[in-house]
């Protein structure tokens, strides 16, 4: 779905919400799969899934400290399509497209073509990985790397298989959550054929995102085999409560996903209305620690430009 009026009509929402959303779509269009929209509560303008994807007027506010490149990525590309921020790891941008436009996305203004998220850029990135034996882990990202078709994705994985010093393949993707049908036998087959240790990091922010189809997609990925982790973002009025975070952690464990990171918001321009202050975030995680087993408690983290690793806060 690409039109705010269509989304609001589908959910039985006041047309004024669509009118308010339209100006913000000029900067970052609405995009949401119908299957994900079907998990939203009919008639509820405060539905936590809806609030992640519906544009609002506040996105156009100019807020101090919120920038187009909040984690400083654009200064960390040693080759087209390749991001190097942390020791031993390299991130390859397979493309700039996603199946959903999350309004808090830290790459919502990223100039993908300029920075090599193209076929030629991916080739240059793979050559750079092959020439640097300090790289043990390659992270496929984007956009969403699983929007690349199986033929192209398989070719990339086989190239990485042939680089002796690469030992691990990590895929960061929201598709198993918003478009679980993407986890096809073709996809799981090409992953299973790889010699690399596989890690798939999904992105779910609320327990209601994780329906039966998502659970099946996760199980298929895990059977390749792969370690499946979740990264969530703490978002005001979406999941910034002990109850919401507890439900998310418990549902993730139920479907076989390790709650890995709970991120503070990356301060990208247009997302200030989602920010949760650090003290509140710490209090939420401390409450989780008091009530959940350790394996179900995500690490609270923030990405700070120039730091050698993510900064753990709790």
C-alpha atoms as a PDB file:
ATOM      1  CA  UNK A   1       0.000   0.000   0.000  1.00  0.00           C
ATOM      2  CA  UNK A   2       1.391   3.374  -1.063  1.00  0.00           C
ATOM      3  CA  UNK A   3      -1.430   5.852  -0.498  1.00  0.00           C
ATOM      4  CA  UNK A   4      -2.356   7.111   3.002  1.00  0.00           C
ATOM      5  CA  UNK A   5      -5.999   7.361   1.949  1.00  0.00           C
ATOM      6  CA  UNK A   6      -6.053   3.700   0.926  1.00  0.00           C
ATOM      7  CA  UNK A   7      -4.470   2.619   4.204  1.00  0.00           C
ATOM      8  CA  UNK A   8      -6.839   4.709   6.322  1.00  0.00           C
ATOM      9  CA  UNK A   9      -9.856   3.494   4.351  1.00  0.00           C
ATOM     10  CA  UNK A  10      -8.737  -0.134   4.753  1.00  0.00           C
ATOM     11  CA  UNK A  11      -8.472   0.325   8.517  1.00  0.00           C
ATOM     12  CA  UNK A  12     -11.646   2.376   8.950  1.00  0.00           C
ATOM     13  CA  UNK A  13      -9.747   5.452  10.132  1.00  0.00           C
ATOM     14  CA  UNK A  14     -10.730   9.106   9.986  1.00  0.00           C
ATOM     15  CA  UNK A  15      -9.791  10.566   6.568  1.00  0.00           C
ATOM     16  CA  UNK A  16      -8.138  13.489   8.364  1.00  0.00           C
ATOM     17  CA  UNK A  17      -5.257  11.150   9.268  1.00  0.00           C
ATOM     18  CA  UNK A  18      -4.577  10.578   5.579  1.00  0.00           C
ATOM     19  CA  UNK A  19      -4.705  14.300   4.862  1.00  0.00           C
ATOM     20  CA  UNK A  20      -2.221  14.953   7.674  1.00  0.00           C
ATOM     21  CA  UNK A  21       0.048  12.171   6.385  1.00  0.00           C
ATOM     22  CA  UNK A  22       0.280  13.333   2.801  1.00  0.00           C
ATOM     23  CA  UNK A  23       2.822  16.209   3.191  1.00  0.00           C
ATOM     24  CA  UNK A  24       5.351  13.888   4.876  1.00  0.00           C
ATOM     25  CA  UNK A  25       5.151  11.406   1.995  1.00  0.00           C
ATOM     26  CA  UNK A  26       6.954  13.948  -0.187  1.00  0.00           C
ATOM     27  CA  UNK A  27      10.109  13.315   1.855  1.00  0.00           C
ATOM     28  CA  UNK A  28       9.654   9.582   2.508  1.00  0.00           C
ATOM     29  CA  UNK A  29       6.740   7.797   0.781  1.00  0.00           C
ATOM     30  CA  UNK A  30       4.324   5.495   2.527  1.00  0.00           C
ATOM     31  CA  UNK A  31       5.003   1.828   1.776  1.00  0.00           C
ATOM     32  CA  UNK A  32       3.507  -1.106   3.681  1.00  0.00           C
ATOM     33  CA  UNK A  33       2.642  -4.674   2.599  1.00  0.00           C
ATOM     34  CA  UNK A  34      -1.060  -5.513   2.789  1.00  0.00           C
ATOM     35  CA  UNK A  35      -0.287  -8.537   4.939  1.00  0.00           C
ATOM     36  CA  UNK A  36       1.370  -6.339   7.542  1.00  0.00           C
ATOM     37  CA  UNK A  37      -1.502  -3.847   7.406  1.00  0.00           C
ATOM     38  CA  UNK A  38      -3.903  -6.742   8.043  1.00  0.00           C
ATOM     39  CA  UNK A  39      -2.321  -7.205  11.494  1.00  0.00           C
ATOM     40  CA  UNK A  40      -3.299  -3.645  12.481  1.00  0.00           C
ATOM     41  CA  UNK A  41      -6.399  -3.082  14.618  1.00  0.00           C
ATOM     42  CA  UNK A  42      -9.356  -1.770  12.649  1.00  0.00           C
ATOM     43  CA  UNK A  43     -10.443   1.703  13.725  1.00  0.00           C
ATOM     44  CA  UNK A  44      -7.464   2.315  16.045  1.00  0.00           C
ATOM     45  CA  UNK A  45      -5.322   5.328  15.069  1.00  0.00           C
ATOM     46  CA  UNK A  46      -2.928   4.462  17.910  1.00  0.00           C
ATOM     47  CA  UNK A  47      -2.269   0.895  16.783  1.00  0.00           C
ATOM     48  CA  UNK A  48       1.453   0.248  17.403  1.00  0.00           C
ATOM     49  CA  UNK A  49       1.977  -1.341  13.997  1.00  0.00           C
ATOM     50  CA  UNK A  50       0.221   1.518  12.218  1.00  0.00           C
ATOM     51  CA  UNK A  51       2.228   4.154  14.063  1.00  0.00           C
ATOM     52  CA  UNK A  52       5.468   2.678  12.709  1.00  0.00           C
ATOM     53  CA  UNK A  53       4.437   3.236   9.088  1.00  0.00           C
ATOM     54  CA  UNK A  54       1.857   6.045   8.862  1.00  0.00           C
ATOM     55  CA  UNK A  55       3.469   9.408   8.009  1.00  0.00           C
ATOM     56  CA  UNK A  56       2.689  12.294  10.365  1.00  0.00           C
ATOM     57  CA  UNK A  57       3.181  16.028  10.152  1.00  0.00           C
ATOM     58  CA  UNK A  58       5.807  15.993  12.928  1.00  0.00           C
ATOM     59  CA  UNK A  59       8.241  14.358  10.501  1.00  0.00           C
ATOM     60  CA  UNK A  60       8.669  17.726   8.800  1.00  0.00           C
ATOM     61  CA  UNK A  61       9.712  19.499  12.009  1.00  0.00           C
ATOM     62  CA  UNK A  62      13.329  20.671  12.125  1.00  0.00           C
ATOM     63  CA  UNK A  63      14.608  19.346  15.469  1.00  0.00           C
ATOM     64  CA  UNK A  64      18.112  20.082  16.748  1.00  0.00           C
ATOM     65  CA  UNK A  65      20.349  17.007  16.854  1.00  0.00           C
ATOM     66  CA  UNK A  66      18.360  15.074  14.249  1.00  0.00           C
ATOM     67  CA  UNK A  67      20.261  14.692  10.970  1.00  0.00           C
ATOM     68  CA  UNK A  68      20.192  12.840   7.647  1.00  0.00           C
ATOM     69  CA  UNK A  69      23.157  10.644   8.694  1.00  0.00           C
ATOM     70  CA  UNK A  70      22.646   9.973  12.412  1.00  0.00           C
ATOM     71  CA  UNK A  71      25.198   7.164  12.786  1.00  0.00           C
ATOM     72  CA  UNK A  72      27.874   8.689  10.554  1.00  0.00           C
ATOM     73  CA  UNK A  73      27.761   5.919   7.954  1.00  0.00           C
ATOM     74  CA  UNK A  74      28.485   8.093   4.958  1.00  0.00           C
ATOM     75  CA  UNK A  75      32.038   8.600   6.181  1.00  0.00           C
ATOM     76  CA  UNK A  76      32.704   4.867   6.610  1.00  0.00           C
ATOM     77  CA  UNK A  77      32.588   3.594   3.026  1.00  0.00           C
ATOM     78  CA  UNK A  78      36.110   2.566   1.908  1.00  0.00           C
ATOM     79  CA  UNK A  79      34.682   1.186  -1.352  1.00  0.00           C
ATOM     80  CA  UNK A  80      31.353   1.590  -3.160  1.00  0.00           C
ATOM     81  CA  UNK A  81      28.629  -0.402  -1.432  1.00  0.00           C
ATOM     82  CA  UNK A  82      30.830  -1.311   1.556  1.00  0.00           C
ATOM     83  CA  UNK A  83      30.475   0.046   5.102  1.00  0.00           C
ATOM     84  CA  UNK A  84      33.341  -0.541   7.559  1.00  0.00           C
ATOM     85  CA  UNK A  85      32.627   0.588  11.097  1.00  0.00           C
ATOM     86  CA  UNK A  86      33.623  -2.296  13.353  1.00  0.00           C
ATOM     87  CA  UNK A  87      36.703  -4.536  13.463  1.00  0.00           C
ATOM     88  CA  UNK A  88      36.444  -7.855  11.639  1.00  0.00           C
ATOM     89  CA  UNK A  89      33.122  -7.022  10.001  1.00  0.00           C
ATOM     90  CA  UNK A  90      32.030  -5.425   6.752  1.00  0.00           C
ATOM     91  CA  UNK A  91      28.545  -4.458   5.641  1.00  0.00           C
ATOM     92  CA  UNK A  92      27.582  -4.837   1.979  1.00  0.00           C
ATOM     93  CA  UNK A  93      24.683  -2.739   0.682  1.00  0.00           C
ATOM     94  CA  UNK A  94      22.823  -4.956  -1.788  1.00  0.00           C
ATOM     95  CA  UNK A  95      20.312  -2.256  -2.721  1.00  0.00           C
ATOM     96  CA  UNK A  96      18.230   0.601  -1.424  1.00  0.00           C
ATOM     97  CA  UNK A  97      14.714  -0.855  -1.624  1.00  0.00           C
ATOM     98  CA  UNK A  98      12.612  -2.096   1.297  1.00  0.00           C
ATOM     99  CA  UNK A  99       9.207  -3.762   1.479  1.00  0.00           C
ATOM    100  CA  UNK A 100       8.100  -1.335   4.187  1.00  0.00           C
ATOM    101  CA  UNK A 101       9.020   2.244   4.987  1.00  0.00           C
ATOM    102  CA  UNK A 102       9.428   2.433   8.744  1.00  0.00           C
ATOM    103  CA  UNK A 103       9.116   6.097   9.669  1.00  0.00           C
ATOM    104  CA  UNK A 104      12.041   5.917  12.139  1.00  0.00           C
ATOM    105  CA  UNK A 105      14.454   4.279   9.645  1.00  0.00           C
ATOM    106  CA  UNK A 106      17.970   5.639  10.155  1.00  0.00           C
ATOM    107  CA  UNK A 107      18.649   5.238   6.421  1.00  0.00           C
ATOM    108  CA  UNK A 108      15.493   7.000   5.265  1.00  0.00           C
ATOM    109  CA  UNK A 109      17.632   9.717   3.634  1.00  0.00           C
ATOM    110  CA  UNK A 110      20.635   7.556   2.690  1.00  0.00           C
ATOM    111  CA  UNK A 111      21.893   8.244  -0.872  1.00  0.00           C
ATOM    112  CA  UNK A 112      22.085   4.610  -1.953  1.00  0.00           C
ATOM    113  CA  UNK A 113      23.032   5.076  -5.593  1.00  0.00           C
ATOM    114  CA  UNK A 114      25.680   7.657  -4.730  1.00  0.00           C
ATOM    115  CA  UNK A 115      27.266   5.226  -2.269  1.00  0.00           C
ATOM    116  CA  UNK A 116      27.287   2.164  -4.496  1.00  0.00           C
ATOM    117  CA  UNK A 117      24.159   0.196  -3.604  1.00  0.00           C
ATOM    118  CA  UNK A 118      24.075  -0.971  -7.230  1.00  0.00           C
ATOM    119  CA  UNK A 119      25.180  -4.068  -9.116  1.00  0.00           C
ATOM    120  CA  UNK A 120      28.536  -2.450  -9.870  1.00  0.00           C
ATOM    121  CA  UNK A 121      28.831  -1.268  -6.276  1.00  0.00           C
ATOM    122  CA  UNK A 122      28.197  -4.745  -4.892  1.00  0.00           C
ATOM    123  CA  UNK A 123      30.894  -6.124  -7.188  1.00  0.00           C
ATOM    124  CA  UNK A 124      33.346  -3.507  -5.918  1.00  0.00           C
ATOM    125  CA  UNK A 125      32.389  -4.299  -2.326  1.00  0.00           C
ATOM    126  CA  UNK A 126      32.973  -8.034  -2.811  1.00  0.00           C
ATOM    127  CA  UNK A 127      36.366  -7.337  -4.372  1.00  0.00           C
ATOM    128  CA  UNK A 128      37.251  -5.202  -1.362  1.00  0.00           C
ATOM    129  CA  UNK A 129      36.196  -7.984   1.021  1.00  0.00           C
ATOM    130  CA  UNK A 130      38.310 -10.510  -0.897  1.00  0.00           C
ATOM    131  CA  UNK A 131      41.324  -8.223  -0.600  1.00  0.00           C
ATOM    132  CA  UNK A 132      41.098  -7.681   3.160  1.00  0.00           C
ATOM    133  CA  UNK A 133      41.826 -10.741   5.258  1.00  0.00           C
ATOM    134  CA  UNK A 134      40.833  -8.930   8.458  1.00  0.00           C
ATOM    135  CA  UNK A 135      37.174  -9.385   7.480  1.00  0.00           C
ATOM    136  CA  UNK A 136      35.735 -12.539   9.065  1.00  0.00           C
ATOM    137  CA  UNK A 137      32.064 -11.607   8.908  1.00  0.00           C
ATOM    138  CA  UNK A 138      30.066 -10.051   6.087  1.00  0.00           C
ATOM    139  CA  UNK A 139      26.726  -8.417   6.811  1.00  0.00           C
ATOM    140  CA  UNK A 140      24.232  -8.137   3.964  1.00  0.00           C
ATOM    141  CA  UNK A 141      22.063  -5.077   4.336  1.00  0.00           C
ATOM    142  CA  UNK A 142      20.371  -2.361   2.336  1.00  0.00           C
ATOM    143  CA  UNK A 143      17.530  -1.406   2.033  1.00  0.00           C
ATOM    144  CA  UNK A 144      16.506  -4.958   2.660  1.00  0.00           C
ATOM    145  CA  UNK A 145      18.872  -7.574   1.218  1.00  0.00           C
ATOM    146  CA  UNK A 146      16.072 -10.127   0.868  1.00  0.00           C
ATOM    147  CA  UNK A 147      14.361  -7.955  -1.724  1.00  0.00           C
ATOM    148  CA  UNK A 148      17.162  -9.099  -4.018  1.00  0.00           C
ATOM    149  CA  UNK A 149      16.013 -12.135  -6.004  1.00  0.00           C
ATOM    150  CA  UNK A 150      17.359 -15.594  -5.208  1.00  0.00           C
ATOM    151  CA  UNK A 151      19.569 -15.754  -8.301  1.00  0.00           C
ATOM    152  CA  UNK A 152      21.439 -12.576  -7.438  1.00  0.00           C
ATOM    153  CA  UNK A 153      21.510 -13.299  -3.713  1.00  0.00           C
ATOM    154  CA  UNK A 154      22.809 -16.807  -4.351  1.00  0.00           C
ATOM    155  CA  UNK A 155      25.579 -15.423  -6.549  1.00  0.00           C
ATOM    156  CA  UNK A 156      26.664 -13.080  -3.743  1.00  0.00           C
ATOM    157  CA  UNK A 157      26.657 -15.886  -1.171  1.00  0.00           C
ATOM    158  CA  UNK A 158      28.700 -18.141  -3.453  1.00  0.00           C
ATOM    159  CA  UNK A 159      31.239 -15.348  -3.952  1.00  0.00           C
ATOM    160  CA  UNK A 160      31.581 -15.021  -0.198  1.00  0.00           C
ATOM    161  CA  UNK A 161      31.879 -18.813   0.164  1.00  0.00           C
ATOM    162  CA  UNK A 162      34.933 -18.646  -2.086  1.00  0.00           C
ATOM    163  CA  UNK A 163      36.764 -16.106   0.107  1.00  0.00           C
ATOM    164  CA  UNK A 164      38.768 -18.194   2.616  1.00  0.00           C
ATOM    165  CA  UNK A 165      38.990 -15.604   5.396  1.00  0.00           C
ATOM    166  CA  UNK A 166      35.222 -14.982   5.498  1.00  0.00           C
ATOM    167  CA  UNK A 167      33.693 -17.293   8.112  1.00  0.00           C
ATOM    168  CA  UNK A 168      30.292 -15.829   8.918  1.00  0.00           C
ATOM    169  CA  UNK A 169      27.388 -14.457   6.917  1.00  0.00           C
ATOM    170  CA  UNK A 170      24.907 -12.169   8.629  1.00  0.00           C
ATOM    171  CA  UNK A 171      21.694 -10.943   7.017  1.00  0.00           C
ATOM    172  CA  UNK A 172      19.771  -8.000   8.460  1.00  0.00           C
ATOM    173  CA  UNK A 173      16.194  -8.093   7.215  1.00  0.00           C
ATOM    174  CA  UNK A 174      12.654  -7.046   8.074  1.00  0.00           C
ATOM    175  CA  UNK A 175      11.082  -9.208   5.359  1.00  0.00           C
ATOM    176  CA  UNK A 176      10.454 -12.340   7.475  1.00  0.00           C
ATOM    177  CA  UNK A 177       8.270 -10.077   9.639  1.00  0.00           C
ATOM    178  CA  UNK A 178       6.491  -7.842   7.130  1.00  0.00           C
ATOM    179  CA  UNK A 179       6.508 -10.238   4.140  1.00  0.00           C
ATOM    180  CA  UNK A 180       7.090 -13.769   5.489  1.00  0.00           C
ATOM    181  CA  UNK A 181       6.234 -15.336   2.122  1.00  0.00           C
ATOM    182  CA  UNK A 182       9.708 -14.201   0.988  1.00  0.00           C
ATOM    183  CA  UNK A 183      11.207 -17.076   2.978  1.00  0.00           C
ATOM    184  CA  UNK A 184      10.885 -19.584   0.142  1.00  0.00           C
ATOM    185  CA  UNK A 185      12.494 -22.999  -0.415  1.00  0.00           C
ATOM    186  CA  UNK A 186      14.786 -21.256  -2.888  1.00  0.00           C
ATOM    187  CA  UNK A 187      16.004 -18.836  -0.240  1.00  0.00           C
ATOM    188  CA  UNK A 188      16.484 -21.432   2.465  1.00  0.00           C
ATOM    189  CA  UNK A 189      18.172 -23.740  -0.026  1.00  0.00           C
ATOM    190  CA  UNK A 190      20.806 -21.222  -1.047  1.00  0.00           C
ATOM    191  CA  UNK A 191      21.533 -20.459   2.607  1.00  0.00           C
ATOM    192  CA  UNK A 192      21.757 -24.144   3.501  1.00  0.00           C
ATOM    193  CA  UNK A 193      24.237 -24.698   0.663  1.00  0.00           C
ATOM    194  CA  UNK A 194      26.689 -22.157   2.070  1.00  0.00           C
ATOM    195  CA  UNK A 195      29.735 -23.211   4.068  1.00  0.00           C
ATOM    196  CA  UNK A 196      29.470 -20.017   6.153  1.00  0.00           C
ATOM    197  CA  UNK A 197      28.078 -19.831   9.663  1.00  0.00           C
ATOM    198  CA  UNK A 198      24.742 -18.089   9.197  1.00  0.00           C
ATOM    199  CA  UNK A 199      23.111 -15.447  11.370  1.00  0.00           C
ATOM    200  CA  UNK A 200      19.802 -13.816  10.438  1.00  0.00           C
ATOM    201  CA  UNK A 201      18.837 -10.664  12.323  1.00  0.00           C
ATOM    202  CA  UNK A 202      15.169  -9.810  11.971  1.00  0.00           C
ATOM    203  CA  UNK A 203      13.490  -6.586  13.075  1.00  0.00           C
ATOM    204  CA  UNK A 204      10.281  -6.729  15.082  1.00  0.00           C
ATOM    205  CA  UNK A 205       9.199  -4.024  17.510  1.00  0.00           C
ATOM    206  CA  UNK A 206       5.901  -5.366  18.828  1.00  0.00           C
ATOM    207  CA  UNK A 207       4.566  -8.804  19.720  1.00  0.00           C
ATOM    208  CA  UNK A 208       1.609  -8.426  17.356  1.00  0.00           C
ATOM    209  CA  UNK A 209       3.966  -8.338  14.391  1.00  0.00           C
ATOM    210  CA  UNK A 210       4.833 -11.983  15.058  1.00  0.00           C
ATOM    211  CA  UNK A 211       1.882 -13.986  13.743  1.00  0.00           C
ATOM    212  CA  UNK A 212       1.816 -17.619  12.652  1.00  0.00           C
ATOM    213  CA  UNK A 213       3.193 -16.928   9.181  1.00  0.00           C
ATOM    214  CA  UNK A 214       6.161 -15.108  10.703  1.00  0.00           C
ATOM    215  CA  UNK A 215       6.742 -17.994  13.107  1.00  0.00           C
ATOM    216  CA  UNK A 216       6.837 -20.402  10.151  1.00  0.00           C
ATOM    217  CA  UNK A 217       9.280 -18.178   8.246  1.00  0.00           C
ATOM    218  CA  UNK A 218      11.554 -18.014  11.284  1.00  0.00           C
ATOM    219  CA  UNK A 219      11.461 -21.789  11.687  1.00  0.00           C
ATOM    220  CA  UNK A 220      12.428 -22.273   8.039  1.00  0.00           C
ATOM    221  CA  UNK A 221      15.389 -19.917   8.433  1.00  0.00           C
ATOM    222  CA  UNK A 222      16.501 -21.614  11.641  1.00  0.00           C
ATOM    223  CA  UNK A 223      16.428 -25.018   9.948  1.00  0.00           C
ATOM    224  CA  UNK A 224      19.037 -23.989   7.329  1.00  0.00           C
ATOM    225  CA  UNK A 225      20.580 -23.878  10.069  1.00  0.00           C
ATOM    226  CA  UNK A 226      20.908 -20.251  11.135  1.00  0.00           C
ATOM    227  CA  UNK A 227      20.945 -18.389  14.409  1.00  0.00           C
ATOM    228  CA  UNK A 228      17.943 -16.032  14.325  1.00  0.00           C
ATOM    229  CA  UNK A 229      18.164 -12.859  16.411  1.00  0.00           C
ATOM    230  CA  UNK A 230      15.943  -9.800  16.773  1.00  0.00           C
ATOM    231  CA  UNK A 231      16.839  -6.144  16.895  1.00  0.00           C
ATOM    232  CA  UNK A 232      14.092  -3.801  18.065  1.00  0.00           C
ATOM    233  CA  UNK A 233      13.964  -0.030  18.370  1.00  0.00           C
ATOM    234  CA  UNK A 234      12.449   1.583  21.442  1.00  0.00           C
ATOM    235  CA  UNK A 235       9.726   3.870  20.090  1.00  0.00           C
ATOM    236  CA  UNK A 236       7.527   6.310  21.977  1.00  0.00           C
ATOM    237  CA  UNK A 237       3.864   5.260  22.065  1.00  0.00           C
ATOM    238  CA  UNK A 238       4.690   2.081  20.137  1.00  0.00           C
ATOM    239  CA  UNK A 239       6.581  -0.170  22.550  1.00  0.00           C
ATOM    240  CA  UNK A 240       7.933   2.044  25.350  1.00  0.00           C
ATOM    241  CA  UNK A 241       6.285   0.182  28.211  1.00  0.00           C
ATOM    242  CA  UNK A 242       7.252  -2.746  30.382  1.00  0.00           C
ATOM    243  CA  UNK A 243       4.160  -4.627  29.214  1.00  0.00           C
ATOM    244  CA  UNK A 244       4.940  -4.154  25.506  1.00  0.00           C
ATOM    245  CA  UNK A 245       8.580  -5.144  25.894  1.00  0.00           C
ATOM    246  CA  UNK A 246       7.710  -8.163  28.021  1.00  0.00           C
ATOM    247  CA  UNK A 247       5.178  -9.362  25.462  1.00  0.00           C
ATOM    248  CA  UNK A 248       7.678  -8.857  22.633  1.00  0.00           C
ATOM    249  CA  UNK A 249      10.440 -10.770  24.414  1.00  0.00           C
ATOM    250  CA  UNK A 250       8.149 -13.653  25.323  1.00  0.00           C
ATOM    251  CA  UNK A 251       6.708 -13.906  21.815  1.00  0.00           C
ATOM    252  CA  UNK A 252      10.173 -13.817  20.241  1.00  0.00           C
ATOM    253  CA  UNK A 253      11.271 -16.725  22.414  1.00  0.00           C
ATOM    254  CA  UNK A 254       8.059 -18.610  21.554  1.00  0.00           C
ATOM    255  CA  UNK A 255       8.811 -18.413  17.829  1.00  0.00           C
ATOM    256  CA  UNK A 256      12.494 -19.295  18.265  1.00  0.00           C
ATOM    257  CA  UNK A 257      14.149 -15.873  18.055  1.00  0.00           C
ATOM    258  CA  UNK A 258      16.713 -14.545  20.530  1.00  0.00           C
ATOM    259  CA  UNK A 259      15.941 -10.986  21.734  1.00  0.00           C
ATOM    260  CA  UNK A 260      19.323  -9.497  20.825  1.00  0.00           C
ATOM    261  CA  UNK A 261      19.311  -5.700  20.926  1.00  0.00           C
ATOM    262  CA  UNK A 262      16.860  -3.035  21.984  1.00  0.00           C
ATOM    263  CA  UNK A 263      18.148   0.125  20.344  1.00  0.00           C
ATOM    264  CA  UNK A 264      17.621   3.669  21.376  1.00  0.00           C
ATOM    265  CA  UNK A 265      16.397   5.657  18.406  1.00  0.00           C
ATOM    266  CA  UNK A 266      19.007   6.693  15.860  1.00  0.00           C
ATOM    267  CA  UNK A 267      18.343  10.419  15.613  1.00  0.00           C
ATOM    268  CA  UNK A 268      17.475  10.633  11.940  1.00  0.00           C
ATOM    269  CA  UNK A 269      15.685  13.751  10.729  1.00  0.00           C
ATOM    270  CA  UNK A 270      11.939  13.183  10.768  1.00  0.00           C
ATOM    271  CA  UNK A 271      11.869  10.789  13.716  1.00  0.00           C
ATOM    272  CA  UNK A 272      12.063  13.016  16.812  1.00  0.00           C
ATOM    273  CA  UNK A 273       8.491  12.177  17.847  1.00  0.00           C
ATOM    274  CA  UNK A 274       9.579   8.550  18.402  1.00  0.00           C
ATOM    275  CA  UNK A 275      12.393   9.319  20.855  1.00  0.00           C
ATOM    276  CA  UNK A 276      12.409   7.768  24.342  1.00  0.00           C
ATOM    277  CA  UNK A 277      14.866   9.191  26.869  1.00  0.00           C
ATOM    278  CA  UNK A 278      17.704   7.020  28.115  1.00  0.00           C
ATOM    279  CA  UNK A 279      16.615   6.962  31.758  1.00  0.00           C
ATOM    280  CA  UNK A 280      13.196   5.579  30.842  1.00  0.00           C
ATOM    281  CA  UNK A 281      14.806   3.020  28.537  1.00  0.00           C
ATOM    282  CA  UNK A 282      17.127   1.821  31.298  1.00  0.00           C
ATOM    283  CA  UNK A 283      14.225   1.502  33.714  1.00  0.00           C
ATOM    284  CA  UNK A 284      12.268  -0.625  31.250  1.00  0.00           C
ATOM    285  CA  UNK A 285      15.176  -3.010  30.692  1.00  0.00           C
ATOM    286  CA  UNK A 286      15.885  -3.270  34.421  1.00  0.00           C
ATOM    287  CA  UNK A 287      12.255  -4.284  34.913  1.00  0.00           C
ATOM    288  CA  UNK A 288      12.603  -6.922  32.196  1.00  0.00           C
ATOM    289  CA  UNK A 289      15.700  -8.250  33.909  1.00  0.00           C
ATOM    290  CA  UNK A 290      13.753  -8.644  37.136  1.00  0.00           C
ATOM    291  CA  UNK A 291      10.929 -10.626  35.551  1.00  0.00           C
ATOM    292  CA  UNK A 292      12.323 -12.560  32.564  1.00  0.00           C
ATOM    293  CA  UNK A 293      15.039 -15.198  32.156  1.00  0.00           C
ATOM    294  CA  UNK A 294      18.352 -13.731  31.056  1.00  0.00           C
ATOM    295  CA  UNK A 295      18.154 -15.127  27.529  1.00  0.00           C
ATOM    296  CA  UNK A 296      14.905 -13.207  26.958  1.00  0.00           C
ATOM    297  CA  UNK A 297      16.269  -9.792  27.951  1.00  0.00           C
ATOM    298  CA  UNK A 298      17.701  -7.754  25.059  1.00  0.00           C
ATOM    299  CA  UNK A 299      20.765  -5.571  25.461  1.00  0.00           C
ATOM    300  CA  UNK A 300      19.896  -1.898  25.510  1.00  0.00           C
ATOM    301  CA  UNK A 301      22.267  -0.177  23.107  1.00  0.00           C
ATOM    302  CA  UNK A 302      22.944   3.030  21.257  1.00  0.00           C
ATOM    303  CA  UNK A 303      25.023   3.533  18.138  1.00  0.00           C
ATOM    304  CA  UNK A 304      27.461   6.421  18.535  1.00  0.00           C
ATOM    305  CA  UNK A 305      29.389   7.666  15.480  1.00  0.00           C
ATOM    306  CA  UNK A 306      33.095   6.941  15.776  1.00  0.00           C
ATOM    307  CA  UNK A 307      32.816   4.388  18.581  1.00  0.00           C
ATOM    308  CA  UNK A 308      34.513   0.998  17.945  1.00  0.00           C
ATOM    309  CA  UNK A 309      31.321  -0.871  18.914  1.00  0.00           C
ATOM    310  CA  UNK A 310      27.737  -0.237  19.875  1.00  0.00           C
ATOM    311  CA  UNK A 311      27.495   1.347  23.313  1.00  0.00           C
ATOM    312  CA  UNK A 312      25.721  -0.932  25.787  1.00  0.00           C
ATOM    313  CA  UNK A 313      23.507   0.949  28.224  1.00  0.00           C
ATOM    314  CA  UNK A 314      21.900  -1.886  30.171  1.00  0.00           C
END
